[in-house]
Each structure stands twice: as C-alpha cells, then as structure tokens.
Short mmCIF file of C-alpha atoms in Angstrom, two decimals:
data_model
loop_
_atom_site.label_atom_id
_atom_site.label_comp_id
_atom_site.label_asym_id
_atom_site.label_seq_id
_atom_site.Cartn_x
_atom_site.Cartn_y
_atom_site.Cartn_z
CA GLY C 226 0.00 0.00 0.00
CA PRO C 227 0.94 3.66 -0.07
CA ALA C 228 3.49 5.06 2.36
CA GLY C 229 2.24 6.78 5.49
CA ALA C 230 -0.89 6.69 7.59
CA ALA C 231 -3.73 8.67 6.00
CA GLY C 232 -3.60 12.21 7.41
CA GLY C 233 -0.60 11.41 9.64
CA LEU C 234 -0.95 9.99 13.13
CA TYR C 235 -4.58 9.30 14.04
CA ASP C 236 -4.24 10.72 17.56
CA PRO C 237 -1.03 12.80 17.84
CA PRO C 238 0.42 12.43 21.37
CA PRO C 239 1.63 15.32 23.51
CA VAL C 240 5.31 16.00 22.76
CA GLY C 241 6.07 18.86 25.14
CA CYS C 242 7.22 22.40 24.41
CA ALA C 243 8.48 23.53 21.00
CA ALA C 244 12.12 22.76 21.93
CA GLN C 245 11.24 19.21 23.01
CA ALA C 246 8.92 18.68 20.02
CA GLY C 247 11.86 19.63 17.79
CA ARG C 248 13.66 16.48 18.95
CA TYR C 249 11.08 14.21 17.30
CA MET C 250 11.06 12.69 13.85
CA MET C 251 8.07 11.35 11.93
CA VAL C 252 8.62 8.76 9.22
CA ASP C 253 6.06 7.47 6.75
CA LEU C 254 6.42 3.73 6.16
CA GLU C 255 5.24 1.47 3.36
CA GLY C 256 1.83 -0.11 3.90
CA ARG C 257 -0.16 2.85 5.26
CA ALA C 258 1.90 3.28 8.42
CA SER C 259 3.65 6.19 10.15
CA THR C 260 5.91 6.33 13.17
CA LEU C 261 6.90 9.16 15.50
CA PHE C 262 9.90 8.90 17.80
CA PRO C 263 12.49 11.09 19.54
CA TYR C 264 15.85 11.07 17.79
CA GLN C 265 17.51 12.68 20.82
CA ILE C 266 16.51 12.05 24.43
CA ASP C 267 17.97 14.22 27.19
CA GLN C 268 18.38 12.29 30.45
CA ASP C 269 18.62 15.41 32.62
CA PRO C 270 15.57 15.13 34.95
CA GLU C 271 15.17 18.93 34.92
CA MET C 272 15.04 19.25 31.12
CA PHE C 273 11.67 20.11 29.62
CA GLU C 274 10.08 20.41 33.07
CA GLY C 275 10.37 16.66 33.60
CA ASN C 276 8.21 15.76 30.60
CA GLY C 277 8.69 12.25 29.32
CA TRP C 278 8.97 10.96 25.79
CA VAL C 279 6.70 9.01 23.43
CA MET C 280 7.11 6.61 20.54
CA SER C 281 4.07 6.10 18.30
CA LEU C 282 3.16 3.74 15.47
CA ASP C 283 -0.01 4.16 13.39
CA TRP C 284 -0.93 1.50 10.86
CA THR C 285 -3.92 0.13 8.97
CA PRO C 286 -3.37 -3.55 8.10
CA GLY C 287 -6.96 -4.10 6.96
CA ASP C 288 -10.32 -2.65 7.96
CA ILE C 289 -9.12 -1.47 11.40
CA ARG C 290 -6.66 1.37 11.97
CA TYR C 291 -4.45 1.09 15.04
CA GLN C 292 -2.17 3.48 16.87
CA VAL C 293 0.02 2.50 19.79
CA ASP C 294 1.87 5.04 21.96
CA ARG C 295 4.67 3.93 24.29
CA LYS C 296 5.25 6.71 26.82
CA ILE C 297 8.36 6.82 28.96
CA LYS C 298 9.49 9.09 31.75
CA GLY C 299 12.37 11.49 31.38
CA GLY C 300 15.57 11.75 33.38
CA LYS C 301 16.90 8.72 35.24
CA GLU C 302 13.70 6.77 34.59
CA VAL C 303 14.01 7.02 30.80
CA LYS C 304 14.15 3.22 30.44
CA GLY C 305 10.85 2.69 32.25
CA ILE C 306 7.47 2.72 30.57
CA TYR C 307 4.72 4.61 32.33
CA ARG C 308 1.88 4.40 29.79
CA LEU C 309 1.00 2.20 26.85
CA GLU C 310 -1.99 3.45 24.89
CA LEU C 311 -3.80 1.72 22.01
CA SER C 312 -6.33 3.38 19.73
CA GLU C 313 -8.54 1.37 17.36
CA VAL C 314 -10.97 2.74 14.79
CA ARG C 315 -12.45 1.48 11.55
CA GLY C 316 -10.13 2.77 8.84
CA GLU C 317 -12.96 4.26 6.80
CA ASP C 318 -14.28 6.14 9.86
CA ALA C 319 -10.92 7.43 11.11
CA GLU C 320 -11.30 11.00 9.88
CA GLU C 321 -14.79 11.32 11.38
CA TRP C 322 -13.66 10.09 14.82
CA ARG C 323 -10.15 11.63 14.82
CA PRO C 324 -9.44 13.22 18.24
CA ARG C 325 -9.03 16.98 18.00
CA ASP C 326 -7.78 17.62 21.54
CA GLY C 327 -4.33 18.91 20.58
CA GLY C 328 -2.54 15.85 21.94
CA THR C 329 -3.51 14.74 25.43
CA ASP C 330 -3.07 11.49 27.35
CA MET C 331 -5.97 9.04 27.27
CA ARG C 332 -8.31 8.98 30.24
CA GLN C 333 -7.60 6.21 32.74
#
C-alpha cells in the first residue's frame, strides 16, 4: 500500500514544548503506516520540566486502523514505561472520529 498513515498519526500524542517537540522525527512507512519517535533524548531530569517521551506507530493492516503510543518518563527513569496506549478505529471512519484535543493522554 501507499506510504504513510492517511492524514498522519490518528491521535497525535503530547510531545512537550516547541524545543522538546523539535527532537522528534516522523517517518512514513510502506503499507499505510507512520511512526513518531524522539531522535535525541535528554536524560537530565530537569530538562523540559520533567516531561517524558513518546514513541508512536499508526498502521492500517486491513479494515481497522491502530495506533500504539509507548510513553516513557524522562531523566533517570528514561528506560521505564509509564503508559501504553492503544487506539482502534475502523479505517474508513478514522477522519470522522479523529481526536481533536491537541494531543492529550488518554483517560484512565
């Protein structure tokens, strides 16, 4: 299939301030998939007000579109995961149901 998820990530995650957001890269992949990940992670616990980091993958292997976000803490806890979020939506309905919240964490 074509490269990249239709319209980019279905539910863009929060990526911090402009300086922190500038440390992310988005890559469109073959087969209607896109990934977002930090290419540089600062381990200073005071950087970016202690915000963590996120890696996202959005793909549509058939009728269902999926997005998974792996969220990690910053600083010394950078190796630990603190949230794993999965979004599922029918591919044909994705634009209608696309979250428009500006990138927030899912409710628990």
